[in-house]
Short mmCIF file of C-alpha atoms and ligand atoms in Angstrom, two decimals:
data_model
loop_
_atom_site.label_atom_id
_atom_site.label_comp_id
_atom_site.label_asym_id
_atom_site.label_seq_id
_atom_site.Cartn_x
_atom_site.Cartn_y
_atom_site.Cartn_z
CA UNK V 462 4.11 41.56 -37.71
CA UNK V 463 5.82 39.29 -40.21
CA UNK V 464 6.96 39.78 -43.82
CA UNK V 465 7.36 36.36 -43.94
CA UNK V 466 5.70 33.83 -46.64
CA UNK V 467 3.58 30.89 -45.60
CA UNK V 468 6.69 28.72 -46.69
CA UNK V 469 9.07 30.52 -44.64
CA UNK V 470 6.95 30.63 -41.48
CA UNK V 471 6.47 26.51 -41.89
CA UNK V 472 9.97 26.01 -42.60
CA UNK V 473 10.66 27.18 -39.17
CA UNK V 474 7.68 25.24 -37.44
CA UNK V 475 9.08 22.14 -39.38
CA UNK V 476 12.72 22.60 -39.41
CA UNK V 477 15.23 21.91 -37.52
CA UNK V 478 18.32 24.44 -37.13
CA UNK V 479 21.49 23.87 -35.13
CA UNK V 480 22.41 26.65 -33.25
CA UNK V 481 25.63 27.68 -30.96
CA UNK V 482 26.20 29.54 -28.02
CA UNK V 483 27.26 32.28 -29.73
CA UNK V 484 23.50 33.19 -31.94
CA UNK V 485 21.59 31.86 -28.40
CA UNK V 486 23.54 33.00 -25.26
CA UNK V 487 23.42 36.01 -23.15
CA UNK V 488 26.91 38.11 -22.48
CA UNK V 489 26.31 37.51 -18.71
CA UNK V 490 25.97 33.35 -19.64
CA UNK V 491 28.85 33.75 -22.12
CA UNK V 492 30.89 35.43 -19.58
CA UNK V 493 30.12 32.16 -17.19
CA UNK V 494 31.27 29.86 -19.66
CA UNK V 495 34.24 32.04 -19.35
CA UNK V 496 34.88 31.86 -15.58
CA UNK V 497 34.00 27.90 -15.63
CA UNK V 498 36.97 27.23 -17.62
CA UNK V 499 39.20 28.42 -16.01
CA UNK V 500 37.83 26.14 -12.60
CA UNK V 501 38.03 23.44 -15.44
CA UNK V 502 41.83 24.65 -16.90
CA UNK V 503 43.33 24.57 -12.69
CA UNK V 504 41.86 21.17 -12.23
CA UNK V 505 43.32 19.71 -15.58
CA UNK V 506 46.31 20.63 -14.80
CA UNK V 507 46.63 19.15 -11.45
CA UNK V 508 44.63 15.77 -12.89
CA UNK V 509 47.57 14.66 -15.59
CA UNK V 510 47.15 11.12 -14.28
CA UNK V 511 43.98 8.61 -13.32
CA UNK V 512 45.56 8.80 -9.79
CA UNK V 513 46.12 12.54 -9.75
CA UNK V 514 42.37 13.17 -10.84
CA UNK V 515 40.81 11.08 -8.16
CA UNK V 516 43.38 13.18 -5.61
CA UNK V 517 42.01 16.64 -7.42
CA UNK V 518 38.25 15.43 -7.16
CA UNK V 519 37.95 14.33 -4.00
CA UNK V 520 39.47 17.68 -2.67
CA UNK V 521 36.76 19.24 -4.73
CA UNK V 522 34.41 16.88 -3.33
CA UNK V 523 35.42 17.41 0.53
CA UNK V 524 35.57 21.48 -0.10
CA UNK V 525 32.05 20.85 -0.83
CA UNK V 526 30.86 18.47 2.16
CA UNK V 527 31.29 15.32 0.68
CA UNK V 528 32.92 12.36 3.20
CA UNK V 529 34.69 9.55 2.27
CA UNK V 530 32.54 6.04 1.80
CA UNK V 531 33.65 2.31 1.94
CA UNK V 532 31.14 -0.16 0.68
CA UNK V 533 29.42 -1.29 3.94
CA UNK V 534 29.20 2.16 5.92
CA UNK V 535 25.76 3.14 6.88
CA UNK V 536 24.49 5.36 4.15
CA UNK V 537 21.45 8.04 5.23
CA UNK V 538 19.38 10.06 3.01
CA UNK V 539 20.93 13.06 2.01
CA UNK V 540 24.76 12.07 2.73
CA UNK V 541 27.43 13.34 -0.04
CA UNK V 542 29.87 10.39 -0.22
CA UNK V 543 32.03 9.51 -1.91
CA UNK V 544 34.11 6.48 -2.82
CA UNK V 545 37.94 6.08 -3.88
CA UNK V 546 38.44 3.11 -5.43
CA UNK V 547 42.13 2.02 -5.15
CA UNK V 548 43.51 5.78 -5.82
CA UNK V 549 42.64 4.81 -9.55
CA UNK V 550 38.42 5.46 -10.11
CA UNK V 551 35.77 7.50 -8.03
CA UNK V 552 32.07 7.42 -7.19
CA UNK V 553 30.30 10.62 -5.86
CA UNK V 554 26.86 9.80 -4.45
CA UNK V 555 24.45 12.32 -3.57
CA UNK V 556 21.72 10.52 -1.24
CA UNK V 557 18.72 12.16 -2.22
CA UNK V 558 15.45 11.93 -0.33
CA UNK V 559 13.50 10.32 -2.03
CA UNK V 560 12.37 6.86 -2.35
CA UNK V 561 15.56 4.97 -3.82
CA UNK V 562 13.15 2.79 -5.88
CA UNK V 563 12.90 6.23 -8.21
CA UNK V 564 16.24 5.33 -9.33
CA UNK V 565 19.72 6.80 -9.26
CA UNK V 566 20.58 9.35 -11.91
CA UNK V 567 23.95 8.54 -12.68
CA UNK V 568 27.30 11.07 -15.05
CA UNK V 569 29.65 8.24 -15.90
CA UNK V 570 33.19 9.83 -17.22
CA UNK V 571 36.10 8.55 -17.47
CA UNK V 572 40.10 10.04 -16.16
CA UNK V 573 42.31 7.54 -17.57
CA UNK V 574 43.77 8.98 -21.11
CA UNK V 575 45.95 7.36 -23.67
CA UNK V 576 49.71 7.97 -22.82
CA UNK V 577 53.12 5.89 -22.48
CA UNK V 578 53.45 3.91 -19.73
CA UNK V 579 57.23 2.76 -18.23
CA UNK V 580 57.94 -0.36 -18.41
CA UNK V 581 58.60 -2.57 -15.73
CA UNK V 582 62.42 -2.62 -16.72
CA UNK V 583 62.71 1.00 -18.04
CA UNK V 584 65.92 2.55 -17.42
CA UNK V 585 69.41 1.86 -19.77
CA UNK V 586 71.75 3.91 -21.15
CA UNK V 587 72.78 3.76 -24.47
CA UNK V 588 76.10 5.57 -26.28
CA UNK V 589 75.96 7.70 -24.13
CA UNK V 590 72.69 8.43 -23.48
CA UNK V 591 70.11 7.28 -20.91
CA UNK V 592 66.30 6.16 -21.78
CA UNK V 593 62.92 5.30 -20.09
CA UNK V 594 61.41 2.08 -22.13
CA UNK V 595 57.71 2.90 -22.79
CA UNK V 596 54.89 0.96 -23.64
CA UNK V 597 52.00 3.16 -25.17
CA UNK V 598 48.64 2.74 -23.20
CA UNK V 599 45.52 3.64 -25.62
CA UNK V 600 44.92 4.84 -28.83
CA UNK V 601 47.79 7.26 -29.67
CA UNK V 602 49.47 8.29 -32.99
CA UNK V 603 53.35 7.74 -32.26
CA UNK V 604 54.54 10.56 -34.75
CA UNK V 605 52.80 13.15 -32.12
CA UNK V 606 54.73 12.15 -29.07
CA UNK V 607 58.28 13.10 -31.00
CA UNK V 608 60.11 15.94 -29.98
CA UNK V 609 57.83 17.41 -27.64
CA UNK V 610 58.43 18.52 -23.90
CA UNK V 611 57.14 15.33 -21.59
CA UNK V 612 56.49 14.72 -17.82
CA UNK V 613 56.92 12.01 -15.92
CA UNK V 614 53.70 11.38 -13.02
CA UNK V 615 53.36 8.40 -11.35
CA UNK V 616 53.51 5.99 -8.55
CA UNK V 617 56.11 3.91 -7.12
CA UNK V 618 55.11 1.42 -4.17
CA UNK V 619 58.25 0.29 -2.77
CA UNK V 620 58.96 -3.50 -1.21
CA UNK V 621 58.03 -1.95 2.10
CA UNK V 622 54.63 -1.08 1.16
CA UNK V 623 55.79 2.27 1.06
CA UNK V 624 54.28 4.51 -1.72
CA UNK V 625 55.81 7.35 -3.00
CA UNK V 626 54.29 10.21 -5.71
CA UNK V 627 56.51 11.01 -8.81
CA UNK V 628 56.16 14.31 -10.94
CA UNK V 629 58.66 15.67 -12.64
CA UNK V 630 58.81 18.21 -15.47
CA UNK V 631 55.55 20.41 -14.63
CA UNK V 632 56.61 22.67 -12.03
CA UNK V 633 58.39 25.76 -12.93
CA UNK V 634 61.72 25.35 -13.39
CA UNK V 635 61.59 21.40 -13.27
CA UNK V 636 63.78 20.08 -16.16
CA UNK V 637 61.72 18.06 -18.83
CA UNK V 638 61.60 14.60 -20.77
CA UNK V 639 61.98 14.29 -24.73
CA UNK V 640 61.34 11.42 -27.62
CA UNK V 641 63.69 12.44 -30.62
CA UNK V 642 62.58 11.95 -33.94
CA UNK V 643 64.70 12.07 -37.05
CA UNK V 644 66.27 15.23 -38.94
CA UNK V 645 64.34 15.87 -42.31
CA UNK V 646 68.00 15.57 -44.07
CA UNK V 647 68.17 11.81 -43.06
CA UNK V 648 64.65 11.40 -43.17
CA UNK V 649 64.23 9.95 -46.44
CA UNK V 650 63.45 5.92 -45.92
CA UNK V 651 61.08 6.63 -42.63
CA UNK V 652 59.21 9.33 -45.17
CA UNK V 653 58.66 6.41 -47.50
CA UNK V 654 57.09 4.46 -45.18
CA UNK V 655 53.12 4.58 -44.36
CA UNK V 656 52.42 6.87 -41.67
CA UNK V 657 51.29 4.25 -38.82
CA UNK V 658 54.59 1.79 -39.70
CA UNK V 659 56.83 4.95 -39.99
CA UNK V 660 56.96 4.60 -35.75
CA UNK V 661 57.04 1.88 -33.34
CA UNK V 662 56.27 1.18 -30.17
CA UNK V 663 59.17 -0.35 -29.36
CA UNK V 664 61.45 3.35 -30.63
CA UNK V 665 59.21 5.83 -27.90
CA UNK V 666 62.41 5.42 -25.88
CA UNK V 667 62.99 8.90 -23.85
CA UNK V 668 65.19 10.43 -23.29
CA UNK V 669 66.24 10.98 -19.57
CA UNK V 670 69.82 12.27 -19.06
CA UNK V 671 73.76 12.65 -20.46
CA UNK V 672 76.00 13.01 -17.80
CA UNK V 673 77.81 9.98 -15.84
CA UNK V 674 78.76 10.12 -12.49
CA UNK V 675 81.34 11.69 -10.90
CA UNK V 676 83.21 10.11 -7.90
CA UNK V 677 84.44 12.20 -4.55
CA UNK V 678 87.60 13.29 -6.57
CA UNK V 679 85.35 14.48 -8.88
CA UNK V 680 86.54 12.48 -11.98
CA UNK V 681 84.23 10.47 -13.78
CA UNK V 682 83.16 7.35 -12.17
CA UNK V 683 85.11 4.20 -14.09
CA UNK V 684 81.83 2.27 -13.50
CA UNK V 685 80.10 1.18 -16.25
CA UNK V 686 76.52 2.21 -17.55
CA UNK V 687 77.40 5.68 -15.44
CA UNK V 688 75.06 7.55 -16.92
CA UNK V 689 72.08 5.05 -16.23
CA UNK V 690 73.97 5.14 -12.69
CA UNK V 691 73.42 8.87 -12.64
CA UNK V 692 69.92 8.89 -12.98
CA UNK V 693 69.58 6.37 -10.66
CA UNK V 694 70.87 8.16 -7.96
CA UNK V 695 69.87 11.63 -8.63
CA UNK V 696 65.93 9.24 -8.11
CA UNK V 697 67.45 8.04 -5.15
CA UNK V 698 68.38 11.11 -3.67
CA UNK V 699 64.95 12.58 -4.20
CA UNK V 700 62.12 9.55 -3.87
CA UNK V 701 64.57 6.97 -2.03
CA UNK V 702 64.09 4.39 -4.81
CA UNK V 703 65.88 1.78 -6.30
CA UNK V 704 65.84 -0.22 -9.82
CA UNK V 705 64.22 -2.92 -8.51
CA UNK V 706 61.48 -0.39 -7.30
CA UNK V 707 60.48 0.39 -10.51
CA UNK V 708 59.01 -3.47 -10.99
CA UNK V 709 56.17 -2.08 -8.37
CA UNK V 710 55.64 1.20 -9.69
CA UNK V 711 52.85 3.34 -11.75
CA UNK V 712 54.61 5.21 -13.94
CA UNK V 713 53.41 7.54 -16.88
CA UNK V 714 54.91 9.93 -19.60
CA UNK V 715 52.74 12.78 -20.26
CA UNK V 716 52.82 16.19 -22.32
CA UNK V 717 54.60 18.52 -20.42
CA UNK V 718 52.28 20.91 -21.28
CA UNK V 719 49.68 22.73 -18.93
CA UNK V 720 46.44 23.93 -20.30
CA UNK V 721 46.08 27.23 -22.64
CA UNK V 722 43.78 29.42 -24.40
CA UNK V 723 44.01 28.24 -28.23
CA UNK V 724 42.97 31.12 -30.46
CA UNK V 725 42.76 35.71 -29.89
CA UNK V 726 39.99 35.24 -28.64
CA UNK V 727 40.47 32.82 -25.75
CA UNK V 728 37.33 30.48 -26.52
CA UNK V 729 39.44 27.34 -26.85
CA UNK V 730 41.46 25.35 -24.30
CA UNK V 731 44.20 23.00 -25.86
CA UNK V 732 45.28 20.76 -23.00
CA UNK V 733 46.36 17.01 -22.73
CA UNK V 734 44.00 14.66 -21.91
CA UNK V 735 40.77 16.25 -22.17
CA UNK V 736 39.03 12.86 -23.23
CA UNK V 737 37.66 12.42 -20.81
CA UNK V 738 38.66 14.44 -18.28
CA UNK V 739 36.59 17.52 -20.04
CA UNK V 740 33.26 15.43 -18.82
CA UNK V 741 34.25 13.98 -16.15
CA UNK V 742 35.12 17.61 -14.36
CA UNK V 743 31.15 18.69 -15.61
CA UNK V 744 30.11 15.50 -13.72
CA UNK V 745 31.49 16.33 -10.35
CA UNK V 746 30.57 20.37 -10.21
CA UNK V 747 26.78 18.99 -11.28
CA UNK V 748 26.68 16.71 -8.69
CA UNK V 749 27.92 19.48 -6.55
CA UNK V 750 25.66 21.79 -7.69
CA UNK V 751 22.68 19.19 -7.16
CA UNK V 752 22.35 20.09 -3.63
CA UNK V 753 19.10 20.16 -2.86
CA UNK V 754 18.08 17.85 -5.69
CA UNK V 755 15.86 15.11 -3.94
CA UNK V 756 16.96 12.40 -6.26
CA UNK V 757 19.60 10.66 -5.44
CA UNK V 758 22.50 10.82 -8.34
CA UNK V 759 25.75 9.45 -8.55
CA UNK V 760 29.27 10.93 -10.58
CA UNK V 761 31.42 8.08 -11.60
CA UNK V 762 35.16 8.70 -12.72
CA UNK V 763 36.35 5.74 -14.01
CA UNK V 764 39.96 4.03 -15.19
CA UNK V 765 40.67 2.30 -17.82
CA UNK V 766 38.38 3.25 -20.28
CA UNK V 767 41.21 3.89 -23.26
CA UNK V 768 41.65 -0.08 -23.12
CA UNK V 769 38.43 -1.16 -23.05
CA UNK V 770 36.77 -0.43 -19.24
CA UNK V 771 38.68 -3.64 -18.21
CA UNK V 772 40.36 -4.99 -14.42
CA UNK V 773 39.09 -3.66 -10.83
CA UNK V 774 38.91 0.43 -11.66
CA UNK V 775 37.14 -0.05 -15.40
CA UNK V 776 33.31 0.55 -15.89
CA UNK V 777 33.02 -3.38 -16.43
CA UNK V 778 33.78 -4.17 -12.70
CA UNK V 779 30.85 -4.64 -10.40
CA UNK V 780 31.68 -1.63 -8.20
CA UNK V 781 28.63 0.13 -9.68
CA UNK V 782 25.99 -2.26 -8.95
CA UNK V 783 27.73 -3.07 -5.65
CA UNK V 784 26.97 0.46 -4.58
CA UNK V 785 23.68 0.08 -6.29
CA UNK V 786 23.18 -2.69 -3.66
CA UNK V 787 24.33 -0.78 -0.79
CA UNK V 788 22.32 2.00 -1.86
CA UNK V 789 19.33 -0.26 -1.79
CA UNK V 790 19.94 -1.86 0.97
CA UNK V 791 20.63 0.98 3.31
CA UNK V 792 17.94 3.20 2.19
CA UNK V 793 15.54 0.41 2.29
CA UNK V 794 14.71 -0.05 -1.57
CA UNK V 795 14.87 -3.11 -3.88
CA UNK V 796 18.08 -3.15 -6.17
CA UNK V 797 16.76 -4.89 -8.87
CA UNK V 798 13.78 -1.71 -9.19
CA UNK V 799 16.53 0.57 -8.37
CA UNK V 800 18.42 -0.07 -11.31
CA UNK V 801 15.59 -0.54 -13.66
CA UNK V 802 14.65 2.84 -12.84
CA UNK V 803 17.63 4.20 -12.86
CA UNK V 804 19.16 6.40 -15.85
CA UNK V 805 22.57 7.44 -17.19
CA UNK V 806 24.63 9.86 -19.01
CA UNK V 807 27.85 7.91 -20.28
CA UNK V 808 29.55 11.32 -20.34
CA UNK V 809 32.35 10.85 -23.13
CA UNK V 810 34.13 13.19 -25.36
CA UNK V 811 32.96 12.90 -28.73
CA UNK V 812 34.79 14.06 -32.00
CA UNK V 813 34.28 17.69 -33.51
CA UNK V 814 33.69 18.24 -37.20
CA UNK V 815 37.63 19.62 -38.16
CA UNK V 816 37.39 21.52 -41.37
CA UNK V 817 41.05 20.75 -42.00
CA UNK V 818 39.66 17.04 -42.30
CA UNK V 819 36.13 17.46 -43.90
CA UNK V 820 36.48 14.19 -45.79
CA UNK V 821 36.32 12.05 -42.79
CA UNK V 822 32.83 13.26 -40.98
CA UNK V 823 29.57 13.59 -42.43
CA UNK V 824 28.89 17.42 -41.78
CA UNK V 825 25.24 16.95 -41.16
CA UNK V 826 25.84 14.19 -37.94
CA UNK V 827 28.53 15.78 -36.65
CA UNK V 828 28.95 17.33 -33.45
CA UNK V 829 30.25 20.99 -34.55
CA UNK V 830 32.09 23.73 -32.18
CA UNK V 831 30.47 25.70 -29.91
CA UNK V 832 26.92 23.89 -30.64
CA UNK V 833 26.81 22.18 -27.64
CA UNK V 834 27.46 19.23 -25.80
CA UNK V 835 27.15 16.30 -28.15
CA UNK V 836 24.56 13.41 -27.47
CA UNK V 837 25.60 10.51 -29.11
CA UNK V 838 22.57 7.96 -29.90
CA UNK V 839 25.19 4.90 -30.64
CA UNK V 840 28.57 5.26 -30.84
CA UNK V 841 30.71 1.59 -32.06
CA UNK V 842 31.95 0.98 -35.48
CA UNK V 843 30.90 -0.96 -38.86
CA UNK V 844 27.13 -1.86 -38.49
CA UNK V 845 27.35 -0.09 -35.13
CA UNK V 846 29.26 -3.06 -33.94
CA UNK V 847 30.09 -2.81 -30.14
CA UNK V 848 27.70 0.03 -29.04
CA UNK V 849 24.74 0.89 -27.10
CA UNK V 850 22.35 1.93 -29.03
CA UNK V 851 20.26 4.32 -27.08
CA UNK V 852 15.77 4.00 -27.30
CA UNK V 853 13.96 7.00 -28.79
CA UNK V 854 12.57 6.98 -25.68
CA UNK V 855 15.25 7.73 -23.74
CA UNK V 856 16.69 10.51 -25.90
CA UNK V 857 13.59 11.61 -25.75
CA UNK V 858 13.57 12.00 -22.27
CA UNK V 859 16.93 13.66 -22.02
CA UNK V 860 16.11 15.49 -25.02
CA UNK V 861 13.10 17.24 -22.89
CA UNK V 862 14.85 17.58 -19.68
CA UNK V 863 17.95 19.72 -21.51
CA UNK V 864 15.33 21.70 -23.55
CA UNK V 865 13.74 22.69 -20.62
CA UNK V 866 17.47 23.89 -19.14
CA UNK V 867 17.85 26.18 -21.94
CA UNK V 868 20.90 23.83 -22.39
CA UNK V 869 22.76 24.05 -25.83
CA UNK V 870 22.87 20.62 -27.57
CA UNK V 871 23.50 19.00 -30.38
CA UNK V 872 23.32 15.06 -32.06
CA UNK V 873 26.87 13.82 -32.95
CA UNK V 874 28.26 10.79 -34.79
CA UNK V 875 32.07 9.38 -34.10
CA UNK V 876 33.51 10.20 -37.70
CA UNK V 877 31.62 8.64 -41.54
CA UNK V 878 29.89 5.45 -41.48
CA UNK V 879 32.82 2.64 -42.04
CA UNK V 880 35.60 5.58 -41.36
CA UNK V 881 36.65 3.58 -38.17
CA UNK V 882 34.41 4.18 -34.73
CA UNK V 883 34.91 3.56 -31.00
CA UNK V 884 32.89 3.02 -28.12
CA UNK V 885 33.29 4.24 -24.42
CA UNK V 886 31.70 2.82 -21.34
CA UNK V 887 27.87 3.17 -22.09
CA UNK V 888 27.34 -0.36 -23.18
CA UNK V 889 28.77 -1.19 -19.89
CA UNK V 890 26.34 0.32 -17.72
CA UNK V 891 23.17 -0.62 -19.56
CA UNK V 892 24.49 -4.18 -18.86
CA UNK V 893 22.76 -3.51 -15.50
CA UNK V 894 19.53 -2.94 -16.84
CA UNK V 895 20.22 0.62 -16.69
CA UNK V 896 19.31 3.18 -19.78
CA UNK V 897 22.02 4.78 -20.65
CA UNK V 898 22.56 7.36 -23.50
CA UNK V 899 26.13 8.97 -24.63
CA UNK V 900 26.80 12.42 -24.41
CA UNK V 901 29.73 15.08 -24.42
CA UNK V 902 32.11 17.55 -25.44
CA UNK V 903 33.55 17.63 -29.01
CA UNK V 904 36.84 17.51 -29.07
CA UNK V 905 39.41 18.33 -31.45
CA UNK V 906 42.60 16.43 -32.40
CA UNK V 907 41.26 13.95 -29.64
CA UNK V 908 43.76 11.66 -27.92
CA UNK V 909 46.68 13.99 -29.00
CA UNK V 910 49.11 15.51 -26.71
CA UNK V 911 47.22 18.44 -27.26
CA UNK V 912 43.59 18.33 -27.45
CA UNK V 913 41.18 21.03 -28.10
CA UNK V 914 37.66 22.04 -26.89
CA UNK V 915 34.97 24.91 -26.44
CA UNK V 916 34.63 26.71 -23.49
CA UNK V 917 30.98 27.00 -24.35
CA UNK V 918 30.58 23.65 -24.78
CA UNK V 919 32.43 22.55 -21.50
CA UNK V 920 29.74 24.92 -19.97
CA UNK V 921 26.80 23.72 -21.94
CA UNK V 922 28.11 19.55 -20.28
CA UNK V 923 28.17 21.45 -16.51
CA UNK V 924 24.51 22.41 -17.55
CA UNK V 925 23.07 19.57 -19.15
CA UNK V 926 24.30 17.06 -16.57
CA UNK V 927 23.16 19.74 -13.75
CA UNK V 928 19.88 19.51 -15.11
CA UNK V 929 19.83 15.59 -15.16
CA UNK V 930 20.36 15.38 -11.86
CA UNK V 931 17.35 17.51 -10.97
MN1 MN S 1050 36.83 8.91 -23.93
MN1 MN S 1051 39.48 8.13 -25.78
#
């Protein structure tokens, strides 16, 4: 029994209306979103660097029967492998049973996110003060690393081959890392200047420590540079390294910061570095959960994404179709049908309409909170210039295959047409004759310190990439 007009009932055959979790969910699935995140939040927070994330994934992948893979060990229908590349990227593959000729459905995320890297000679003091040299890696916005608590995580491999893990300003209790910034009084020639000139690389020195040295006698040392002395030896003391170390090391300055609930009612996380660690976490409990699935999918974490999916741990290397190969080769399949068949879900963050910034999306393409994970058809900038523009058929397919989930979705678009752009590592993977379509969580204030997403949208990228690899 309906009230409604013939033009009312159409409108909703005809229509289409976005909805979020909120008008479509139950309070049991709601209350699941719930629980995921905070799986999600524990991970994030141990996964600050590339390095760190592989280290937090494959413990997640081992709890779960997964075993460590080189390229050349025997591989056997249904194995749970999985490869570390190098510490710095990570395949999961779930051997299905199958022919391997159906192709490999493949989550492709990324772990790397844009931070400030030490240089190779960081450490000097100056009047009186002693600094890390930085140079930024990815897309940041100086003005937001100023005057907020920072970490230092990282790797240094000493002359001996020796390799030693560095974290320092996370733990309870640890002291923390700081960029100043200038007092609003003496502000008034930086405020003149355009935002991106009014910071430069070259001034995201931080700052480490105050105090010189202090000899047996306990007066201060008459060295020079005693405060840069200082901090060398309190480094000493703890990872047994010295300057010269630091040529051979890893090094990163993050946001201090662990992940929160953002907001009364606890449905956002704020938390550094969720590009594209808030996919890439969705990609590794799918595969988990893809147990019994007799296709054969892979999870791939990769580096180096922020700076274009270059060297030996980006999504340009040949790992992927190397294990394509293997796959083919061990399971007795044809790698050139394997990857035509196979598909892909280049699982990136995408950006969120921000109503504090209406003026640069275009409401109606936008990926919007809570609404879903965000499929992407092309990402790039311009004319779509440096994308992969996804067929109709293949959203199509994906389009089907989430409907069917009961998985919340929505389209999204990277911003207004000539507003700027980006691209992630989609294009990448297609370049192997494999269809691949973009897809994930909106994120707000993306690649700052401080990043926010929906719970129910983190849930909704588990789900969707769960039911891909059905
Ligand atoms: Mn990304
Ligand atoms: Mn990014």
């Amino acid at each position: 029994m309906s009230d409604k007009t013939r033009g009312q009932i159409l409108k909703d055959e005809l229509f289409y209306k976005k909805q979020s979790a909120f008008e479509t969910k139950t309070a049991e699935e709601l209350a699941s979103a719930m629980d995921y995140a905070s799986g999600y939040m524990k991970w994030l927070d141990s996964s600050k660097t590339e390095r760190e994330a592989v280290k937090a994934s494959a413990a997640l992948l081992e709890a779960a029967g997964y075993r460590p893979y080189k390229v050349g060990d025997p591989i056997r229908a249904g194995d749970r492998l999985y490869l570390n590349n190098r510490g710095k990227s990570l395949f999961a593959i779930h051997v299905g049973t199958e022919s391997i000729e159906n192709g490999v459905r493949i989550c492709a995320a990324h772990i790397d996110s844009p931070r400030l890297d030490l240089k190779q000679h960081p450490l000097y003091e100056n009047e009186g003060i002693a600094y890390f040299k930085t140079h930024y890696y990815g897309g940041i916005r100086k003005y937001q690393w100023v005057t907020i608590p920072l970490a230092l995580h990282g790797v240094v491999t000493k002359a001996d081959g020796e390799t030693v893990e560095i974290r320092i300003g996370d733990e309870a209790g640890d002291p923390v890392l700081c960029i100043s910034d200038l007092l609003p009084h003496l502000a008034k020639d930086q405020n003149g200047r355009a935002l991106g000139q009014a910071f430069t690389g070259e001034g995201l020195n931080v700052m480490l420590g105050s105090a010189p040295f202090f000899e047996e006698d306990g007066k201060m040392t008459p060295a020079d540079e005693k405060i840069k002395l200082n901090i060398m030896i309190l480094l000493n003391e703890k990872y047994g390294i010295t300057e010269a170390d630091f040529m051979s090391a890893e090094l990163s300055i993050v946001p201090a910061q662990n992940a929160v609930d953002v907001g009364l009612d606890r449905w956002l996380i704020g938390g550094y570095g969720h590009d594209d660690r808030v996919c890439s976490y969705p990609a590794l409990t799918s595969l988990i959960e893809a147990e019994d699935s007799p296709r054969t999918c892979m999870a791939v974490l990769a580096d180096k994404e922020e700076i274009g999916s270059v060297g030996i741990s980006g999504m340009q290397c040949v790992l992927l179709a190397d294990l394509i190969d293997e796959l083919a080769k061990e399971l007795g399949g044809n790698p050139n049908v394997v990857r035509s068949n196979s598909k892909c879900l280049s699982a990136d963050v995408t950006a969120c309409f921000d109503p504090n910034y209406p003026e640069v999306y275009e409401k109606r393409n936008s990926s919007l909170l809570h609404c879903g994970v965000g499929l992407s058809k092309y990402t790039g900038s311009g004319g779509k210039g440096g994308t992969n523009d996804a067929s109709a058929e293949l959203v199509a397919c994906v389009r089907k295959i989430f409907d069917d989930a009961g998985v919340i979705w929505q389209t999204a678009e990277l911003g207004r047409v000539d507003q700027g752009g980006g691209g992630t590592v989609a294009m990448y993977i297609a370049d192997h004759n494999i269809e691949t379509v973009d897809i994930g969580v909106p994120v707000i204030s993306m690649h700052a310190p401080f990043e926010i997403i929906s719970k129910s949208d983190l849930y909704e990228a588990h789900k969707a990439f769960a039911a891909f690899c059905k």
